[in-house]
Coordinates of C-alpha atoms in Angstrom, one line a residue:
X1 CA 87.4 124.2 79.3
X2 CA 91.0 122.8 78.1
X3 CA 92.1 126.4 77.9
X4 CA 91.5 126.5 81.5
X5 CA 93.6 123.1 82.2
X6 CA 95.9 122.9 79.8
X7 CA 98.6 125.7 79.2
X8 CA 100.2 126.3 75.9
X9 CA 102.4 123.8 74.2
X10 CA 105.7 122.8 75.6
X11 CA 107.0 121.3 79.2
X12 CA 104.4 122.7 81.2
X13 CA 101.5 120.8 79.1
X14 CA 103.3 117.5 79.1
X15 CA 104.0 118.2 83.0
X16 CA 99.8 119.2 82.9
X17 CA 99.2 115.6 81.1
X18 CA 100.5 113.7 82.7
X19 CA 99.4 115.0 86.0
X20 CA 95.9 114.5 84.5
X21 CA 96.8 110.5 83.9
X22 CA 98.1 110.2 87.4
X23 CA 94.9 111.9 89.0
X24 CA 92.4 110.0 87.1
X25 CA 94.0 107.1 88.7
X26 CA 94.4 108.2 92.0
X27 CA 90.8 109.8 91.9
X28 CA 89.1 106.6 91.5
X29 CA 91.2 104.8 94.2
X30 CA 90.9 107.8 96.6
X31 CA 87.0 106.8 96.6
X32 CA 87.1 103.5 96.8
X33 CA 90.3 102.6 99.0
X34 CA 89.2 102.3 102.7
X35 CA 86.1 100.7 101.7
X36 CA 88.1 98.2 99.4
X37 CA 90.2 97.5 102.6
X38 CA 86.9 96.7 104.5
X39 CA 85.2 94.6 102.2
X40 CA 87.4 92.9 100.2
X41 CA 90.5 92.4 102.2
X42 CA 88.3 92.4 105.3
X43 CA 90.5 94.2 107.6
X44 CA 88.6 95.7 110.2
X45 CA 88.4 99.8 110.4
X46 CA 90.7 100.0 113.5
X47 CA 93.2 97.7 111.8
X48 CA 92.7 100.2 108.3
X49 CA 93.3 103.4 110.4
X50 CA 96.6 101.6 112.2
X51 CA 97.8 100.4 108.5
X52 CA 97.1 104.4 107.4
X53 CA 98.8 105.9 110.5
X54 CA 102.0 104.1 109.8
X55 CA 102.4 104.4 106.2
X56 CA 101.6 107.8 106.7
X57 CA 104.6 108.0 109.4
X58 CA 106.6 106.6 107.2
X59 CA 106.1 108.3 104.4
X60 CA 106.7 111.6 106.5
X61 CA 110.0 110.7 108.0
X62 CA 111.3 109.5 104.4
X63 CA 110.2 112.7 102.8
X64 CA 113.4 114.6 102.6
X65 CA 115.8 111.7 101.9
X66 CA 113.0 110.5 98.8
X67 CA 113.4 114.7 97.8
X68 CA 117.3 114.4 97.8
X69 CA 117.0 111.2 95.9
X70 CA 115.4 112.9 93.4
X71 CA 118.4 116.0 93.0
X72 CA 121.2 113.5 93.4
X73 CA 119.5 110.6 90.6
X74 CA 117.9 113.5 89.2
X75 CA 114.2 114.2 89.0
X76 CA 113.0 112.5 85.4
X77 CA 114.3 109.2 86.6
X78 CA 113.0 108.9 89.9
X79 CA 110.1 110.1 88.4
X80 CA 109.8 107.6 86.4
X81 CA 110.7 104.7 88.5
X82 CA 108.7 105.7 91.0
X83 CA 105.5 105.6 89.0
X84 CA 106.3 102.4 87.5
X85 CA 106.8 100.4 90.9
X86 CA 103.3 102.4 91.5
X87 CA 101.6 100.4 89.3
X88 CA 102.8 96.8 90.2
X89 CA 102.4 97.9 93.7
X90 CA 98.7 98.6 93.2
X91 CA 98.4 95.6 91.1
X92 CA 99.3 93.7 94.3
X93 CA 96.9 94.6 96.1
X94 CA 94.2 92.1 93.9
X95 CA 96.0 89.9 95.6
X96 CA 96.2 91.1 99.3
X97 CA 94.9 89.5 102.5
X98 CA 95.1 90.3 105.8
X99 CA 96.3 93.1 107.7
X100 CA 100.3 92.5 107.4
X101 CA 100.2 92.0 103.5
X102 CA 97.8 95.3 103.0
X103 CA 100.7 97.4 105.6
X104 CA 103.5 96.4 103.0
X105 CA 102.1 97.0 99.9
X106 CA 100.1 100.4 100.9
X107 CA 103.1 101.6 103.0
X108 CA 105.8 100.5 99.6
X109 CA 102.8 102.5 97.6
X110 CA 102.9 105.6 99.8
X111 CA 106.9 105.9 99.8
X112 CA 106.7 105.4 95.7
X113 CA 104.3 108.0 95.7
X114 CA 106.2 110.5 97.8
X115 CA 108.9 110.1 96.2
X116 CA 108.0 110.4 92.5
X117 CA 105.5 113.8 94.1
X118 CA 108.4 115.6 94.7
X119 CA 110.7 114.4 91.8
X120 CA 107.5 116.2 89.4
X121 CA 108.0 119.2 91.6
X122 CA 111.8 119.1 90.9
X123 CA 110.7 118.5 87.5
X124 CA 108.8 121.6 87.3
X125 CA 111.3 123.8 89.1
X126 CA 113.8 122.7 86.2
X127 CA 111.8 122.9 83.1
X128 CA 109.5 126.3 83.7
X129 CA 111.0 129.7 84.3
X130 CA 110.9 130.8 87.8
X131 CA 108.6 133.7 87.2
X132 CA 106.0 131.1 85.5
X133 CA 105.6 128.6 88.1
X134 CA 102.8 129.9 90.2
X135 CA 100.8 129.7 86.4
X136 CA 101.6 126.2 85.9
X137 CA 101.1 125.2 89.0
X138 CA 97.8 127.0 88.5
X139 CA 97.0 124.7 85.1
X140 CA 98.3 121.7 86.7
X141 CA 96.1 121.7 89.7
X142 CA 93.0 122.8 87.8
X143 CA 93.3 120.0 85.5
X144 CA 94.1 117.6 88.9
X145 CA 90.3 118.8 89.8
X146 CA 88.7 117.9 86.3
X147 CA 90.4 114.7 86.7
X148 CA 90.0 113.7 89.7
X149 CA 86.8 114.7 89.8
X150 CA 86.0 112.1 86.5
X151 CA 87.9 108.9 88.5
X152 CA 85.6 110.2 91.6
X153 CA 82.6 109.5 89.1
X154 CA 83.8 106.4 87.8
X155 CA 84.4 105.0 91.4
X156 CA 80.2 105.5 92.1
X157 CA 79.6 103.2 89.3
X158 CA 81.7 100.7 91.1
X159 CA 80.6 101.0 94.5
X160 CA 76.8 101.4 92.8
X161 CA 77.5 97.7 91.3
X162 CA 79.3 96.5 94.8
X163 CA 80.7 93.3 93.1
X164 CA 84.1 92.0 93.6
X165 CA 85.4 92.1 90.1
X166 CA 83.8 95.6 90.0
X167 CA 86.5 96.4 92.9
X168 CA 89.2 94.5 91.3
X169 CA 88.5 96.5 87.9
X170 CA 89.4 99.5 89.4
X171 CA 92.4 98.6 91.2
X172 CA 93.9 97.4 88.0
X173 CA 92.6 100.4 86.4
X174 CA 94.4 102.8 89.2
X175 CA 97.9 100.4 88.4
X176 CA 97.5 101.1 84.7
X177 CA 97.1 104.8 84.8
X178 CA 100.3 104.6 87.3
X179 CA 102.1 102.6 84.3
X180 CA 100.9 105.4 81.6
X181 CA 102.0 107.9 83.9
X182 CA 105.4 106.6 84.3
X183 CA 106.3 105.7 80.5
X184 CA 105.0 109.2 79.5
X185 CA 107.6 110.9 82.0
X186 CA 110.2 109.5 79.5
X187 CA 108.4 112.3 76.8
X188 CA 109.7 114.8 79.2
X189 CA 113.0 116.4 78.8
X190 CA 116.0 115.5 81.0
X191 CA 117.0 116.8 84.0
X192 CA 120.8 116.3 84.8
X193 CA 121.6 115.1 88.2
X194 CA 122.8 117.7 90.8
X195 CA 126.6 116.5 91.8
X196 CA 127.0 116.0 95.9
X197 CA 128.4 118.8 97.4
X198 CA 130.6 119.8 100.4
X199 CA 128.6 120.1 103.8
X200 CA 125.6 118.8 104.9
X201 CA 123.6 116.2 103.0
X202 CA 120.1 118.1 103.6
X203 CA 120.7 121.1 103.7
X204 CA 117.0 122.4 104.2
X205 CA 117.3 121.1 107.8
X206 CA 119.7 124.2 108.5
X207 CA 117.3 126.4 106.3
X208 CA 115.6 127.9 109.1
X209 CA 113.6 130.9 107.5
X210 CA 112.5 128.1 105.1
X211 CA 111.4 125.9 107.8
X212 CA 109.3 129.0 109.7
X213 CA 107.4 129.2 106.1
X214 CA 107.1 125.5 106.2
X215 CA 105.8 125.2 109.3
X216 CA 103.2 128.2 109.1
X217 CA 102.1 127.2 105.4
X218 CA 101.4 123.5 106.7
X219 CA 98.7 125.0 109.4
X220 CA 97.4 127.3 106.9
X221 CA 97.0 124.2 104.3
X222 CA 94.9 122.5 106.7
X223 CA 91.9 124.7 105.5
X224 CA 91.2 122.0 103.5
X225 CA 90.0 119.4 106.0
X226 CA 87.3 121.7 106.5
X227 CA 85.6 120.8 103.7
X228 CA 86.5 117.3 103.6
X229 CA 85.6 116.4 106.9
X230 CA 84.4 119.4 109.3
X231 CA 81.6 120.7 107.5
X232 CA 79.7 117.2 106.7
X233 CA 79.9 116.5 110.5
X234 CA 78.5 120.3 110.9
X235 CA 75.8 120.0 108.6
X236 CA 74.4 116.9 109.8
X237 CA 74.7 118.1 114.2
X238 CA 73.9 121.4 113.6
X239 CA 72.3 122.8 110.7
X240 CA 68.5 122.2 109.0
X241 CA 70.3 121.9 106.1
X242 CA 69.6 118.4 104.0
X243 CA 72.9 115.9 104.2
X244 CA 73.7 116.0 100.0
X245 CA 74.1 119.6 101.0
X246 CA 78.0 118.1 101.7
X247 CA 78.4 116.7 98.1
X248 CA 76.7 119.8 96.6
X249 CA 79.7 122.0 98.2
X250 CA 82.4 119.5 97.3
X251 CA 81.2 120.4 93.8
X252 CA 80.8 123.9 93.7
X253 CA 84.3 124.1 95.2
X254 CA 85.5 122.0 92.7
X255 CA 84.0 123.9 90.0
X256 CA 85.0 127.2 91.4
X257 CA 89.1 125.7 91.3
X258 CA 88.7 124.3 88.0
X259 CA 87.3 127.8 86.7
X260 CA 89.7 130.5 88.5
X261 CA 92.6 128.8 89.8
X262 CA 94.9 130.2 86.4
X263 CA 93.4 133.5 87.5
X264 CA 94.2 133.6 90.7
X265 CA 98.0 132.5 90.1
X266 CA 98.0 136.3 88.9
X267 CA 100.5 138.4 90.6
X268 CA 102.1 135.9 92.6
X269 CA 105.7 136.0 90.1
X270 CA 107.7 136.9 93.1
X271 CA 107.8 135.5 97.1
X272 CA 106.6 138.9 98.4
X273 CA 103.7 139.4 96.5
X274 CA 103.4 135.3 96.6
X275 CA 103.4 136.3 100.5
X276 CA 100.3 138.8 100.2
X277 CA 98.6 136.5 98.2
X278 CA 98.5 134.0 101.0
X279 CA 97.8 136.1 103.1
X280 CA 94.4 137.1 101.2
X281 CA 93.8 133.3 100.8
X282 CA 94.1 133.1 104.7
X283 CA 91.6 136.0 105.4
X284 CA 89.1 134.9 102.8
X285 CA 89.2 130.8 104.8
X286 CA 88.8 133.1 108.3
X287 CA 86.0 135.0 106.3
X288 CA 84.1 131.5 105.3
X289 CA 84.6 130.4 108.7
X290 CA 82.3 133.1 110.0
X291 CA 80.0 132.5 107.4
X292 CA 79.9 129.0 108.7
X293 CA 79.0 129.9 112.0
X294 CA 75.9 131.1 111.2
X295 CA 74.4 128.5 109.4
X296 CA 73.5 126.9 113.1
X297 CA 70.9 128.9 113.8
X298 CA 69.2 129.6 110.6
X299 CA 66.3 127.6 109.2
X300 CA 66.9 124.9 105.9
X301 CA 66.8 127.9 102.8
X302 CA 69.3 130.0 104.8
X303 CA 71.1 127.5 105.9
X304 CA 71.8 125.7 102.3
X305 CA 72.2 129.1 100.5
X306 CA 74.8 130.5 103.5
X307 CA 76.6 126.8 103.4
X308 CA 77.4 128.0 99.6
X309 CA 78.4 131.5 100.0
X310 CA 80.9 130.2 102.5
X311 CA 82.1 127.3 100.3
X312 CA 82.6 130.2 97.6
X313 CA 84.7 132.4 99.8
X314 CA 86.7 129.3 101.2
X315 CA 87.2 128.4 97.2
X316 CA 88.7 132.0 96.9
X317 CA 90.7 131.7 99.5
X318 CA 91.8 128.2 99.2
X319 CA 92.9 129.1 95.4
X320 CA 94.9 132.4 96.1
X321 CA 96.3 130.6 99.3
X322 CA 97.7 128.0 96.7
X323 CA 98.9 130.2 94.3
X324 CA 100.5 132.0 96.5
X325 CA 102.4 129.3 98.5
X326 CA 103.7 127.1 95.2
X327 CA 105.9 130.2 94.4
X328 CA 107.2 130.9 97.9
X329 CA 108.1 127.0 98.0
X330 CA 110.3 127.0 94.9
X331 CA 111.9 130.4 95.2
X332 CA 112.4 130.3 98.5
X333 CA 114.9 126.8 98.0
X334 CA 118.1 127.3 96.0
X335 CA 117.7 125.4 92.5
X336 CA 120.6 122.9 93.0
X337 CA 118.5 121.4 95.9
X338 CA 114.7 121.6 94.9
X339 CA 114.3 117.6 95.6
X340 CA 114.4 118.2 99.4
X341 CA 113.5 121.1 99.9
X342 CA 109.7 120.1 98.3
X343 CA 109.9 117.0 100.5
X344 CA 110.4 119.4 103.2
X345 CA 107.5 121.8 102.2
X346 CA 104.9 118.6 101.8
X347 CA 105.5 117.4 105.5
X348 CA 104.4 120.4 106.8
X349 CA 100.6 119.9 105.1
X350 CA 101.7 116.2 106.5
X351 CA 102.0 117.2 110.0
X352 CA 99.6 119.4 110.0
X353 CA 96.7 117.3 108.6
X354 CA 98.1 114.4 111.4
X355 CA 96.6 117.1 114.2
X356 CA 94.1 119.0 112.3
X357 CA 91.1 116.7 112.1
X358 CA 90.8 115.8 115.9
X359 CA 91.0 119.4 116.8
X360 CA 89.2 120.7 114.1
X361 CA 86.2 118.4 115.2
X362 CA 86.5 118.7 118.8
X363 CA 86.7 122.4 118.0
X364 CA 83.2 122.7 115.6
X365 CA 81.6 120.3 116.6
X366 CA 82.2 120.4 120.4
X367 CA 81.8 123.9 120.3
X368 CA 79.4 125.2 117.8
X369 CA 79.9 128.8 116.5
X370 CA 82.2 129.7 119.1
X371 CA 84.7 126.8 117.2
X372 CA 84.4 128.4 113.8
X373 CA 85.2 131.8 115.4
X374 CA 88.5 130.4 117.2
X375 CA 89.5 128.6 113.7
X376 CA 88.8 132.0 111.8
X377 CA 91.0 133.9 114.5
X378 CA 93.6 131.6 114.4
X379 CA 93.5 131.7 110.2
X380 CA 93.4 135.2 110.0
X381 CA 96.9 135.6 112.6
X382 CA 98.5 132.6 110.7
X383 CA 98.0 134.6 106.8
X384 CA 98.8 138.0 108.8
X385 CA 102.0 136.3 109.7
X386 CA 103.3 135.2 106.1
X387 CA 104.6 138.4 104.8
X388 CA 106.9 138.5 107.4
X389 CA 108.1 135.0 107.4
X390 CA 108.6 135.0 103.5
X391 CA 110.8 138.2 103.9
X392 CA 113.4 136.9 106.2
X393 CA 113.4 134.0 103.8
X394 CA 114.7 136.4 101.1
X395 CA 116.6 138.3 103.1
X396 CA 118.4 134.9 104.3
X397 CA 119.0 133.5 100.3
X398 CA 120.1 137.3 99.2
X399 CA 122.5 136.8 102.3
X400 CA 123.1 133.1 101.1
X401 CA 123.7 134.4 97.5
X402 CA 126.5 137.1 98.2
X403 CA 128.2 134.5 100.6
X404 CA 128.3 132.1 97.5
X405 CA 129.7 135.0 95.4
X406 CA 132.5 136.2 97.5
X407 CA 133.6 132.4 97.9
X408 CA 133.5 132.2 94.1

């Protein structure tokens, strides 16, 4: 199993380790947070959806500055920082009452997060070789699974015991593996700053070819959202299937990530073949989708074994989709500017999952089969798409390149 997580010694395990520290942390607190809010700081859940909607606003309009912040301070040291103000941050929130107190802290938690997110994607742009970063990216999010997966487990015990100390445990636990996380960055190697330049502070804004792929990976990334919150709401409307049927897929697409995702980062070492790769990630999602769609009308053995086989083929997909997309993202962006142009590539999944959820729902759930067919349609034109996005992005840093070159 950790030949499956961790990759061989050097920068890309510390990078994997670390990663595992953070998301055993954020597991835990990912499973217990809303309900935290409700019970313990007794905010009420229109007043925890208003606190989420405008940290999560904020943290999307700050993205691209907290990326640049990362290239001009370089990436170790915000890094660092970042995950260290994490874990008083999260401390604070022992001590939180109220609606106002719980905005501050959770919105100052979300901008540290963002910000030290896409210093460890600078970080992994500067210390693995360009042709190996789909592979790492591969170990790292594996390992994210196992580990989140554990802090998932360890957050039942605490909602099984339901006592405030139980809750406060865990929040103090979530701030220490935060602290860990951030004093272990310093075992990394360091990253020099990237000196400001003539022209326009973010540059990715004028990146247009980038911003296409941006764009059209951040509504092929919502794929995710069917799992997390479509197909619960499907099960339990539509199908005979029993309700743990939505854990029991959770799982097997966990599993399935943990054991393939190195495997499918294969053949992705360059953005067109990264591009095709994606684009087989999208058809397998519009393939589950259809699988889906049949699970209405079929009795509870069909229904449970056909709820599987499409979790397995959204897994497939979901997995070659990533692989594919992490090496579009860093080649695609010119090395001296990686910081922002990662913050850039998150806020599309950002903006995407902002819409995705209402649709999705009125979609499926509105609709029935005839919702799962539309999202498998619309998947299928969105992958067929990538190819061609991805090459005018190379065609526009080839062009970018020799420009460069002559001016040299």
């Amino acid at each position: 199993m950790l030949t499956r997580v961790l990759p061989p010694p050097g920068p890309a395990r510390m990078l994997t380790f670390i990663t595992m520290v953070m998301s055993l942390g954020q597991g835990l607190w990912m499973a217990i947070n809303a309900i935290y809010a409700v019970t313990m700081v007794r905010l009420t859940p229109s007043q925890l959806g208003i606190s989420v909607g405008i940290a999560a606003a904020l943290v999307l309009v700050s993205s691209i500055p907290l990326g640049h912040l990362a290239d001009r301070a370089g990436p170790r040291t915000v890094q660092m920082w970042s995950f260290l103000a994490l874990a008083p941050l999260t401390a604070a929130l022992v001590f939180v009452e109220g609606f106002w107190s719980y905005l501050l802290v959770t919105s100052a938690q979300g901008l540290a997060y963002r910000a030290g997110n896409n210093a460890r994607k600078a970080m992994i742009a500067a210390n693995v070789p360009k042709g190996e970063r789909a592979r790492v990216m591969a170990y790292i999010r594996a390992a994210l699974n196992v580990t989140m997966s554990i802090g998932a487990c360890i957050s039942g015990l605490v909602l099984a015991w339901g006592e405030r100390v139980g809750y406060q445990g865990a929040v103090l636990f979530t701030a220490l593996c935060f602290l860990v996380t951030g004093l272990l960055t310093l075992k990394e190697a360091p990253v020099p700053p990237v000196p400001a330049s003539a022209g326009a502070a973010f540059a990715v804004l004028r990146d247009m070819p980038f911003l296409a792929f941006t764009a059209l990976d951040g509504l092929l990334v919502t794929h995710a959202l069917l799992l997390d919150i479509v197909l619960p709401l499907w099960v339990i409307s539509h199908t005979d299937a029993p309700r743990w049927m939505s854990a029991a897929i959770l799982l097997v697409n966990t599993a399935f990530v943990v054991a393939f995702q190195t495997r499918a980062a294969r053949g992705t070492d360059d953005p067109r073949s990264a591009s095709w790769a994606s684009f087989q990630g999208a058809g397998c999602v519009a393939a589950a989708c259809l699988v889906f769609a049949t699970t209405g009308g079929s009795g509870m053995a069909a229904a449970c074994v056909l709820l599987v086989l499409g979790a397995l083929v959204h897994a497939l997909g979901e997995i070659r989709h990533a692989a594919g997309s992490w090496t579009i993202a860093y080649d695609l962006a010119p090395d001296h500017a990686q910081g922002q142009y990662q913050g850039t590539y998150k806020m599309g999944g950002d903006v995407g999952k902002m819409f995705a959820p209402a649709v999705f729902t009125w979609l499926v759930i509105g609709h029935g089969a005839t919702g799962w067919i539309v999202l498998a349609v619309a998947y299928a034109l969105l992958g067929a798409a990538m190819p061609a996005v991805v090459a005018r992005g190379v065609r526009s840093r080839a062009a970018t390149a020799e420009e460069a070159a002559a001016a040299a």
